[in-house]
CSV table of N, CA and C in Angstrom, one decimal:
chain,number,residue,atom,x,y,z
A,327,GLU,N,69.7,128.4,78.6
A,327,GLU,CA,68.9,128.3,78.6
A,327,GLU,C,68.5,127.6,80.3
A,328,TYR,N,67.2,128.1,81.2
A,328,TYR,CA,66.4,127.5,82.1
A,328,TYR,C,65.6,126.7,81.8
A,329,PRO,N,65.7,125.9,81.5
A,329,PRO,CA,64.2,124.8,81.3
A,329,PRO,C,63.6,124.3,82.6
A,330,THR,N,62.3,124.4,82.3
A,330,THR,CA,61.9,123.8,84.3
A,330,THR,C,62.0,122.3,84.3
A,331,TYR,N,61.4,121.4,84.6
A,331,TYR,CA,61.7,119.8,84.5
A,331,TYR,C,60.4,119.6,83.5
A,332,HIS,N,59.5,119.9,83.6
A,332,HIS,CA,58.5,119.5,82.2
A,332,HIS,C,59.1,120.5,81.1
A,333,GLN,N,59.4,121.1,80.6
A,333,GLN,CA,60.7,121.8,79.3
A,333,GLN,C,61.3,120.7,79.2
A,334,PHE,N,62.5,120.5,80.7
A,334,PHE,CA,63.7,119.5,79.9
A,334,PHE,C,63.0,118.1,80.0
A,335,GLY,N,61.9,117.4,80.2
A,335,GLY,CA,61.2,116.3,79.7
A,335,GLY,C,60.9,116.3,78.6
A,336,TRP,N,60.3,117.5,78.0
A,336,TRP,CA,60.0,117.7,76.9
A,336,TRP,C,61.3,117.7,75.4
A,337,LEU,N,62.1,118.3,75.7
A,337,LEU,CA,63.7,118.1,75.6
A,337,LEU,C,64.4,116.9,75.0
A,338,ALA,N,63.8,116.4,76.5
A,338,ALA,CA,64.5,115.2,76.2
A,338,ALA,C,63.7,114.0,75.2
A,339,ALA,N,62.5,114.1,75.4
A,339,ALA,CA,62.2,113.2,74.2
A,339,ALA,C,62.2,113.9,73.2
A,340,GLN,N,62.5,115.5,72.7
A,340,GLN,CA,62.3,115.4,71.4
A,340,GLN,C,64.0,115.0,71.2
A,341,ALA,N,65.0,115.3,72.1
A,341,ALA,CA,66.3,114.5,71.4
A,341,ALA,C,66.3,113.1,71.0
A,342,LEU,N,65.4,112.5,71.6
A,342,LEU,CA,64.9,111.0,71.3
A,342,LEU,C,64.6,110.2,70.7
A,343,GLY,N,63.9,111.7,69.7
A,343,GLY,CA,63.1,110.8,68.9
A,343,GLY,C,61.4,111.3,68.8
A,344,ARG,N,61.1,111.1,70.2
A,344,ARG,CA,59.4,110.6,70.3
A,344,ARG,C,59.4,111.6,70.0
A,345,LYS,N,57.6,111.5,69.8
A,345,LYS,CA,56.7,112.7,69.0
A,345,LYS,C,55.3,112.7,70.0
A,346,TRP,N,55.6,112.2,71.3
A,346,TRP,CA,54.8,112.9,72.4
A,346,TRP,C,55.7,112.6,73.6
A,347,PHE,N,55.0,113.4,74.3
A,347,PHE,CA,55.6,113.5,75.9
A,347,PHE,C,54.7,113.3,76.9
A,348,LEU,N,54.5,112.7,78.1
A,348,LEU,CA,53.6,112.8,78.8
A,348,LEU,C,53.9,112.9,80.2
A,349,PRO,N,53.8,114.3,80.6
A,349,PRO,CA,54.2,114.8,82.0
A,349,PRO,C,53.1,114.8,83.1
A,350,LEU,N,53.6,114.0,84.1
A,350,LEU,CA,52.8,113.4,85.4
A,350,LEU,C,52.7,114.3,86.5
A,351,PRO,N,51.9,115.5,86.3
A,351,PRO,CA,52.2,116.4,87.9
A,351,PRO,C,51.8,115.3,88.8
A,352,LEU,N,52.6,115.5,89.8
A,352,LEU,CA,52.7,115.1,90.9
A,352,LEU,C,52.5,115.7,92.3
A,353,THR,N,51.4,115.7,93.1
A,353,THR,CA,51.4,116.3,94.4
A,353,THR,C,52.8,115.4,95.2
A,354,PRO,N,53.2,116.7,95.6
A,354,PRO,CA,54.1,115.8,97.0
A,354,PRO,C,54.4,115.0,98.3
A,355,PRO,N,53.6,114.3,98.1
A,355,PRO,CA,53.4,112.8,98.5
A,355,PRO,C,53.9,111.8,97.7
A,356,VAL,N,52.9,112.2,96.5
A,356,VAL,CA,53.3,111.0,95.7
A,356,VAL,C,54.8,110.5,95.5
A,357,PRO,N,55.3,111.6,94.5
A,357,PRO,CA,56.8,111.0,94.5
A,357,PRO,C,58.0,110.3,96.0
A,358,PHE,N,57.5,111.0,96.7
A,358,PHE,CA,58.2,109.9,97.8
A,358,PHE,C,57.6,108.3,97.9
A,359,ILE,N,56.6,108.4,97.9
A,359,ILE,CA,55.7,107.3,97.8
A,359,ILE,C,56.2,106.5,97.1
A,360,VAL,N,57.0,106.5,95.9
A,360,VAL,CA,57.2,106.1,94.3
A,360,VAL,C,58.7,105.7,94.8
A,361,GLY,N,58.8,106.5,94.9
A,361,GLY,CA,60.5,106.5,95.9
A,361,GLY,C,60.9,105.6,96.6
A,362,VAL,N,59.6,105.6,97.6
A,362,VAL,CA,60.3,104.7,98.9
A,362,VAL,C,59.5,102.9,98.3
A,363,VAL,N,58.4,102.6,97.4
A,363,VAL,CA,58.2,101.5,96.7
A,363,VAL,C,59.3,101.1,95.7
A,364,GLY,N,60.4,101.9,95.1
A,364,GLY,CA,60.9,101.3,94.3
A,364,GLY,C,62.4,100.7,95.2
A,365,GLN,N,62.8,101.5,96.2
A,365,GLN,CA,63.9,101.3,96.9
A,365,GLN,C,63.4,100.4,97.4
A,366,ILE,N,62.0,100.2,98.3
A,366,ILE,CA,62.0,98.6,98.9
A,366,ILE,C,62.0,97.8,98.4
A,367,GLY,N,61.7,97.8,96.3
A,367,GLY,CA,61.4,96.9,95.7
A,367,GLY,C,62.4,96.3,95.2
A,368,ALA,N,63.7,97.4,94.8
A,368,ALA,CA,65.4,97.1,94.8
A,368,ALA,C,65.8,96.5,95.9
A,369,ARG,N,65.6,96.6,97.0
A,369,ARG,CA,66.3,95.3,98.0
A,369,ARG,C,65.6,94.3,98.3
A,370,LEU,N,64.3,94.3,97.8
A,370,LEU,CA,64.0,92.6,98.2
A,370,LEU,C,64.4,91.9,96.7
A,371,ARG,N,64.7,92.4,95.6
A,371,ARG,CA,65.1,91.6,94.4
A,371,ARG,C,66.5,91.8,94.3
A,372,ASN,N,67.0,92.5,95.3
A,372,ASN,CA,69.1,92.7,95.5
A,372,ASN,C,69.6,93.1,94.4
A,373,LYS,N,68.7,94.3,93.6
A,373,LYS,CA,69.4,95.1,92.9
A,373,LYS,C,69.1,96.8,92.6
A,374,ALA,N,69.5,97.0,91.8
A,374,ALA,CA,69.5,99.0,92.5
A,374,ALA,C,68.5,99.2,91.3
A,375,SER,N,67.9,99.9,91.5
A,375,SER,CA,67.0,100.4,91.1
A,375,SER,C,66.8,101.7,90.5
A,376,LEU,N,66.4,102.7,89.6
A,376,LEU,CA,66.2,103.7,89.1
A,376,LEU,C,65.3,104.9,89.7
A,377,ILE,N,64.4,104.0,90.4
A,377,ILE,CA,63.0,104.9,91.0
A,377,ILE,C,63.8,104.7,91.9
A,378,ASN,N,64.5,105.7,93.6
A,378,ASN,CA,64.9,105.7,94.6
A,378,ASN,C,64.2,107.0,95.5
A,379,LEU,N,64.2,106.7,96.8
A,379,LEU,CA,64.2,108.1,97.4
A,379,LEU,C,64.8,109.4,97.6
A,380,ASP,N,66.2,109.1,97.0
A,380,ASP,CA,66.6,110.3,97.0
A,380,ASP,C,67.0,110.8,95.2
A,381,LYS,N,66.3,110.1,94.2
A,381,LYS,CA,66.1,110.4,93.3
A,381,LYS,C,64.6,110.9,93.4
A,382,MET,N,63.8,110.7,94.2
A,382,MET,CA,62.7,111.3,93.9
A,382,MET,C,62.5,112.8,95.0
A,383,ARG,N,64.0,113.0,95.6
A,383,ARG,CA,64.1,114.0,96.4
A,383,ARG,C,64.8,115.6,95.8
A,384,GLU,N,65.6,114.9,94.3
A,384,GLU,CA,66.6,115.6,93.6
A,384,GLU,C,64.9,115.8,92.7
A,385,ALA,N,64.5,114.8,91.9
A,385,ALA,CA,63.6,115.1,91.1
A,385,ALA,C,61.9,116.7,91.5
A,386,THR,N,62.3,117.0,93.2
A,386,THR,CA,61.4,117.8,93.3
A,386,THR,C,62.0,119.3,94.1
A,387,VAL,N,63.0,119.0,93.7
A,387,VAL,CA,63.7,120.5,94.0
A,387,VAL,C,63.3,121.4,93.3
A,388,ALA,N,63.0,122.3,93.7
A,388,ALA,CA,62.3,123.7,93.0
A,388,ALA,C,62.9,123.9,92.0
A,389,SER,N,64.6,123.7,92.2
A,389,SER,CA,65.3,124.5,90.7
A,389,SER,C,66.4,124.3,91.1
A,390,TRP,N,67.0,123.7,90.4
A,390,TRP,CA,68.6,123.0,89.7
A,390,TRP,C,69.6,124.5,89.3
A,391,GLU,N,69.2,125.5,88.0
A,391,GLU,CA,69.6,126.0,87.6
A,391,GLU,C,70.8,127.0,88.4
A,392,CYS,N,72.0,127.3,88.1
A,392,CYS,CA,72.8,127.6,88.3
A,392,CYS,C,73.3,129.0,87.1
A,393,SER,N,74.1,130.1,87.9
A,393,SER,CA,74.7,131.2,86.3
A,393,SER,C,75.7,129.9,85.7
A,394,PRO,N,75.6,130.5,84.8
A,394,PRO,CA,77.6,129.9,84.0
A,394,PRO,C,78.5,131.3,83.7
A,395,ALA,N,78.0,132.4,84.2
A,395,ALA,CA,78.4,133.9,84.5
A,395,ALA,C,80.6,133.1,84.9
A,396,LYS,N,80.4,133.0,86.1
A,396,LYS,CA,81.7,132.4,86.3
A,396,LYS,C,82.6,132.2,85.2
A,397,ALA,N,82.3,130.8,84.4
A,397,ALA,CA,82.7,129.5,84.0
A,397,ALA,C,83.0,131.3,82.7
A,398,GLU,N,81.8,131.6,82.2
A,398,GLU,CA,82.3,132.5,80.9
A,398,GLU,C,83.2,133.5,81.7
A,399,ARG,N,83.3,133.9,82.8
A,399,ARG,CA,83.9,135.0,82.7
A,399,ARG,C,85.8,134.5,82.6
A,400,ASP,N,85.8,133.5,83.7
A,400,ASP,CA,87.1,133.3,83.8
A,400,ASP,C,87.5,132.1,83.5
A,401,LEU,N,86.9,131.6,82.5
A,401,LEU,CA,87.2,130.0,81.2
A,401,LEU,C,87.0,130.3,80.4
A,402,GLY,N,86.2,132.0,80.2
A,402,GLY,CA,86.0,132.0,78.1
A,402,GLY,C,84.8,130.6,77.9
A,403,LEU,N,84.7,129.9,78.4
A,403,LEU,CA,83.1,129.1,78.3
A,403,LEU,C,82.1,129.8,77.4
A,404,THR,N,81.6,129.3,76.7
A,404,THR,CA,80.1,129.9,75.2
A,404,THR,C,79.9,128.5,75.3
A,405,HIS,N,78.4,129.4,74.8
A,405,HIS,CA,77.2,127.9,74.4
A,405,HIS,C,77.7,127.5,72.9
A,406,SER,N,78.0,126.3,72.9
A,406,SER,CA,78.3,125.9,71.5
A,406,SER,C,77.4,125.9,70.3
A,407,ALA,N,76.0,125.6,71.2
A,407,ALA,CA,74.8,125.1,70.1
A,407,ALA,C,73.9,125.1,71.5
A,408,PRO,N,72.1,125.4,70.8
A,408,PRO,CA,71.3,125.4,71.7
A,408,PRO,C,71.4,124.0,72.6
A,409,LEU,N,70.2,124.4,73.6
A,409,LEU,CA,70.4,122.8,74.6
A,409,LEU,C,70.0,121.6,73.9
A,410,LEU,N,68.5,122.0,72.9
A,410,LEU,CA,67.8,120.8,72.0
A,410,LEU,C,68.8,120.2,71.1
A,411,ASP,N,69.9,120.7,70.9
A,411,ASP,CA,71.2,120.1,69.8
A,411,ASP,C,72.0,119.6,70.6
A,412,GLN,N,72.5,120.1,71.9
A,412,GLN,CA,73.4,119.6,72.7
A,412,GLN,C,73.0,118.2,73.4
A,413,MET,N,71.4,118.5,73.7
A,413,MET,CA,71.0,117.3,74.1
A,413,MET,C,70.9,115.5,72.9
A,414,ARG,N,70.1,116.3,71.6
A,414,ARG,CA,70.7,115.3,70.5
A,414,ARG,C,71.8,114.7,70.8
A,415,GLU,N,73.1,115.4,70.8
A,415,GLU,CA,74.5,115.2,70.3
A,415,GLU,C,74.9,113.5,71.4
A,416,THR,N,74.2,114.4,72.7
A,416,THR,CA,74.3,113.1,73.5
A,416,THR,C,73.4,111.8,73.6
A,417,VAL,N,72.7,112.0,72.9
A,417,VAL,CA,71.6,110.7,73.0
A,417,VAL,C,72.1,110.0,71.6
A,418,ALA,N,73.0,110.7,70.5
A,418,ALA,CA,73.9,110.5,69.4
A,418,ALA,C,74.8,109.7,70.2
A,419,TRP,N,75.9,110.0,71.1
A,419,TRP,CA,76.9,109.6,71.3
A,419,TRP,C,76.5,108.7,72.3
A,420,TYR,N,75.7,108.5,73.3
A,420,TYR,CA,75.1,107.4,73.7
A,420,TYR,C,74.5,106.1,72.7
């Protein structure tokens, strides 16, 4: 499965048992401003922040998808369950 960020967010909300999900479409400069503000706030508090410039760079990449074909061919990797089920297993594990 190759979900978009929006679809992945919805899957994450479902895996966490959330009834709703509110995606926030952001124009390009907004995530970077948020990242800089988060990073400055973290430095001022001398604490790590989940929201920083690096995370915003990651989140604004067009796609992080890759093909599992080589792992399937060379390692015999198979999908054990749909992505949503795997995400639910991850939530339960945490």
